[in-house]
């Protein structure tokens, strides 16, 4: 993770984002419990990926004074 320029808190934040999205989607989706859990897991994985790409881009291209 350090070779990409990510810090420990970035990993923690990604897990929190993925967990919250998973719970919200699983709680608000309709259908059997298994389908809701799978839908939440897929949405959580996608949001975690987007979060990591965004974090990497911000860390790479942010101004020096940040």
CSV table of N, CA and C in Angstrom, one decimal:
chain,number,residue,atom,x,y,z
A,1,UNK,N,0.8,-1.2,0.0
A,1,UNK,CA,0.0,0.0,0.0
A,1,UNK,C,0.9,1.3,0.0
A,2,UNK,N,2.0,1.2,0.7
A,2,UNK,CA,2.8,2.4,0.7
A,2,UNK,C,3.4,2.8,-0.6
A,3,UNK,N,3.6,1.8,-1.5
A,3,UNK,CA,4.2,2.0,-2.8
A,3,UNK,C,3.2,2.8,-3.7
A,4,UNK,N,1.9,2.8,-3.4
A,4,UNK,CA,0.9,3.5,-4.1
A,4,UNK,C,0.7,4.9,-3.5
A,5,UNK,N,1.3,5.2,-2.3
A,5,UNK,CA,1.1,6.5,-1.7
A,5,UNK,C,-0.1,6.5,-0.8
A,6,UNK,N,-0.6,5.3,-0.3
A,6,UNK,CA,-1.7,5.3,0.6
A,6,UNK,C,-1.2,5.2,2.0
A,7,UNK,N,-2.0,5.8,2.9
A,7,UNK,CA,-1.7,5.7,4.3
A,7,UNK,C,-2.7,4.7,5.0
A,8,UNK,N,-2.4,4.4,6.2
A,8,UNK,CA,-3.2,3.5,7.0
A,8,UNK,C,-4.6,4.0,7.2
A,9,UNK,N,-4.8,5.3,7.3
A,9,UNK,CA,-6.1,5.9,7.5
A,9,UNK,C,-6.9,5.8,6.2
A,10,UNK,N,-6.3,5.8,5.0
A,10,UNK,CA,-7.0,5.6,3.8
A,10,UNK,C,-7.6,4.2,3.7
A,11,UNK,N,-6.9,3.2,4.2
A,11,UNK,CA,-7.5,1.9,4.3
A,11,UNK,C,-8.7,1.8,5.2
A,12,UNK,N,-8.5,2.4,6.4
A,12,UNK,CA,-9.6,2.5,7.3
A,12,UNK,C,-10.8,3.2,6.8
A,13,UNK,N,-10.6,4.3,6.1
A,13,UNK,CA,-11.7,5.1,5.6
A,13,UNK,C,-12.4,4.3,4.5
A,14,UNK,N,-11.7,3.6,3.7
A,14,UNK,CA,-12.3,2.8,2.6
A,14,UNK,C,-13.2,1.7,3.2
A,15,UNK,N,-12.7,1.0,4.2
A,15,UNK,CA,-13.5,0.0,4.9
A,15,UNK,C,-14.8,0.6,5.5
A,16,UNK,N,-14.7,1.7,6.1
A,16,UNK,CA,-15.9,2.4,6.6
A,16,UNK,C,-16.9,2.7,5.5
A,17,UNK,N,-16.4,3.3,4.4
A,17,UNK,CA,-17.3,3.6,3.3
A,17,UNK,C,-17.9,2.4,2.8
A,18,UNK,N,-17.2,1.3,2.5
A,18,UNK,CA,-17.7,0.1,2.0
A,18,UNK,C,-18.8,-0.5,2.9
A,19,UNK,N,-18.5,-0.5,4.2
A,19,UNK,CA,-19.4,-1.1,5.2
A,19,UNK,C,-20.7,-0.3,5.2
A,20,UNK,N,-20.6,1.0,5.2
A,20,UNK,CA,-21.9,1.9,5.3
A,20,UNK,C,-22.7,1.7,4.0
A,21,UNK,N,-22.0,1.7,2.8
A,21,UNK,CA,-22.8,1.5,1.6
A,21,UNK,C,-23.4,0.1,1.6
A,22,UNK,N,-22.7,-0.9,2.0
A,22,UNK,CA,-23.2,-2.3,2.1
A,22,UNK,C,-24.5,-2.3,2.9
A,23,UNK,N,-24.4,-1.8,4.1
A,23,UNK,CA,-25.5,-1.8,5.0
A,23,UNK,C,-26.7,-1.0,4.5
A,24,UNK,N,-26.5,0.1,3.9
A,24,UNK,CA,-27.6,0.9,3.4
A,24,UNK,C,-28.3,0.2,2.2
A,25,UNK,N,-27.5,-0.3,1.3
A,25,UNK,CA,-28.1,-1.0,0.1
A,25,UNK,C,-28.8,-2.3,0.6
A,26,UNK,N,-28.2,-3.1,1.5
A,26,UNK,CA,-28.8,-4.3,2.0
A,26,UNK,C,-30.1,-4.0,2.7
A,27,UNK,N,-30.1,-2.9,3.4
A,27,UNK,CA,-31.3,-2.5,4.2
A,27,UNK,C,-32.4,-2.0,3.3
A,28,UNK,N,-32.1,-1.3,2.2
A,28,UNK,CA,-33.1,-0.7,1.4
A,28,UNK,C,-33.5,-1.5,0.2
A,29,UNK,N,-32.8,-2.5,-0.2
A,29,UNK,CA,-33.1,-3.3,-1.3
A,29,UNK,C,-34.3,-4.2,-1.0
A,30,UNK,N,-35.0,-4.6,-2.1
A,30,UNK,CA,-36.1,-5.5,-1.9
A,30,UNK,C,-35.8,-6.8,-2.4
A,31,UNK,N,-36.4,-7.8,-1.8
A,31,UNK,CA,-36.1,-9.2,-2.2
A,31,UNK,C,-35.7,-10.1,-1.0
A,32,UNK,N,-35.4,-11.3,-1.3
A,32,UNK,CA,-35.0,-12.2,-0.2
A,32,UNK,C,-33.7,-11.7,0.4
A,33,UNK,N,-33.4,-12.2,1.6
A,33,UNK,CA,-32.3,-11.7,2.4
A,33,UNK,C,-30.9,-11.9,1.6
A,34,UNK,N,-30.8,-13.1,1.0
A,34,UNK,CA,-29.6,-13.4,0.3
A,34,UNK,C,-29.3,-12.5,-0.9
A,35,UNK,N,-30.4,-12.1,-1.6
A,35,UNK,CA,-30.2,-11.2,-2.7
A,35,UNK,C,-29.8,-9.8,-2.2
A,36,UNK,N,-30.4,-9.4,-1.1
A,36,UNK,CA,-30.1,-8.1,-0.5
A,36,UNK,C,-28.7,-8.0,-0.1
A,37,UNK,N,-28.2,-9.1,0.6
A,37,UNK,CA,-26.8,-9.1,1.0
A,37,UNK,C,-25.8,-9.1,-0.2
A,38,UNK,N,-26.1,-9.8,-1.2
A,38,UNK,CA,-25.3,-9.8,-2.4
A,38,UNK,C,-25.3,-8.5,-3.0
A,39,UNK,N,-26.4,-7.9,-3.2
A,39,UNK,CA,-26.5,-6.5,-3.8
A,39,UNK,C,-25.7,-5.5,-2.9
A,40,UNK,N,-25.8,-5.6,-1.6
A,40,UNK,CA,-25.1,-4.7,-0.8
A,40,UNK,C,-23.6,-4.9,-0.9
A,41,UNK,N,-23.2,-6.2,-1.0
A,41,UNK,CA,-21.7,-6.5,-1.1
A,41,UNK,C,-21.2,-6.0,-2.4
A,42,UNK,N,-21.9,-6.2,-3.5
A,42,UNK,CA,-21.5,-5.7,-4.8
A,42,UNK,C,-21.3,-4.1,-4.8
A,43,UNK,N,-22.4,-3.5,-4.2
A,43,UNK,CA,-22.3,-2.0,-4.2
A,43,UNK,C,-21.2,-1.5,-3.3
A,44,UNK,N,-21.0,-2.2,-2.2
A,44,UNK,CA,-19.9,-1.9,-1.3
A,44,UNK,C,-18.5,-2.1,-1.9
A,45,UNK,N,-18.3,-3.1,-2.7
A,45,UNK,CA,-17.1,-3.3,-3.4
A,45,UNK,C,-16.8,-2.3,-4.5
A,46,UNK,N,-17.9,-1.9,-5.2
A,46,UNK,CA,-17.7,-0.9,-6.2
A,46,UNK,C,-17.4,0.5,-5.6
A,47,UNK,N,-18.1,0.8,-4.5
A,47,UNK,CA,-17.8,2.1,-3.8
A,47,UNK,C,-16.4,2.1,-3.2
A,48,UNK,N,-15.9,0.9,-2.7
A,48,UNK,CA,-14.5,0.9,-2.2
A,48,UNK,C,-13.5,1.1,-3.3
A,49,UNK,N,-13.8,0.5,-4.5
A,49,UNK,CA,-12.9,0.7,-5.6
A,49,UNK,C,-12.8,2.2,-6.1
A,50,UNK,N,-14.0,2.8,-6.1
A,50,UNK,CA,-14.1,4.2,-6.5
A,50,UNK,C,-13.4,5.1,-5.5
A,51,UNK,N,-13.6,4.7,-4.2
A,51,UNK,CA,-12.9,5.5,-3.1
A,51,UNK,C,-11.4,5.4,-3.3
A,52,UNK,N,-10.9,4.2,-3.5
A,52,UNK,CA,-9.4,4.0,-3.7
A,52,UNK,C,-8.9,4.8,-4.9
A,53,UNK,N,-9.5,4.7,-6.0
A,53,UNK,CA,-9.1,5.4,-7.2
A,53,UNK,C,-9.1,6.9,-6.9
A,54,UNK,N,-10.2,7.4,-6.3
A,54,UNK,CA,-10.2,8.8,-6.0
A,54,UNK,C,-9.1,9.3,-5.0
A,55,UNK,N,-8.9,8.5,-4.0
A,55,UNK,CA,-7.8,8.8,-3.1
A,55,UNK,C,-6.5,8.8,-3.7
A,56,UNK,N,-6.2,7.8,-4.6
A,56,UNK,CA,-4.9,7.8,-5.3
A,56,UNK,C,-4.7,9.0,-6.2
A,57,UNK,N,-5.8,9.4,-6.9
A,57,UNK,CA,-5.7,10.6,-7.8
A,57,UNK,C,-5.5,11.8,-6.9
A,58,UNK,N,-6.2,12.0,-5.8
A,58,UNK,CA,-6.1,13.1,-5.0
A,58,UNK,C,-4.7,13.2,-4.4
A,59,UNK,N,-4.1,12.1,-3.9
A,59,UNK,CA,-2.8,12.1,-3.4
A,59,UNK,C,-1.7,12.4,-4.4
A,60,UNK,N,-2.0,12.0,-5.6
A,60,UNK,CA,-1.0,12.2,-6.7
A,60,UNK,C,-1.0,13.6,-7.2
A,61,UNK,N,-2.2,14.2,-7.4
A,61,UNK,CA,-2.3,15.5,-8.1
A,61,UNK,C,-2.7,16.7,-7.2
A,62,UNK,N,-2.7,16.5,-5.9
A,62,UNK,CA,-3.1,17.6,-5.0
A,62,UNK,C,-2.0,18.6,-4.9
A,63,UNK,N,-2.3,19.9,-4.6
A,63,UNK,CA,-1.3,20.9,-4.5
A,63,UNK,C,-0.4,20.7,-3.4
A,64,UNK,N,0.8,21.2,-3.4
A,64,UNK,CA,1.8,21.0,-2.4
A,64,UNK,C,1.4,21.6,-1.1
A,65,UNK,N,0.6,22.6,-1.1
A,65,UNK,CA,0.2,23.3,0.2
A,65,UNK,C,-0.8,22.5,1.0
A,66,UNK,N,-1.4,21.4,0.5
A,66,UNK,CA,-2.4,20.6,1.2
A,66,UNK,C,-1.8,19.8,2.3
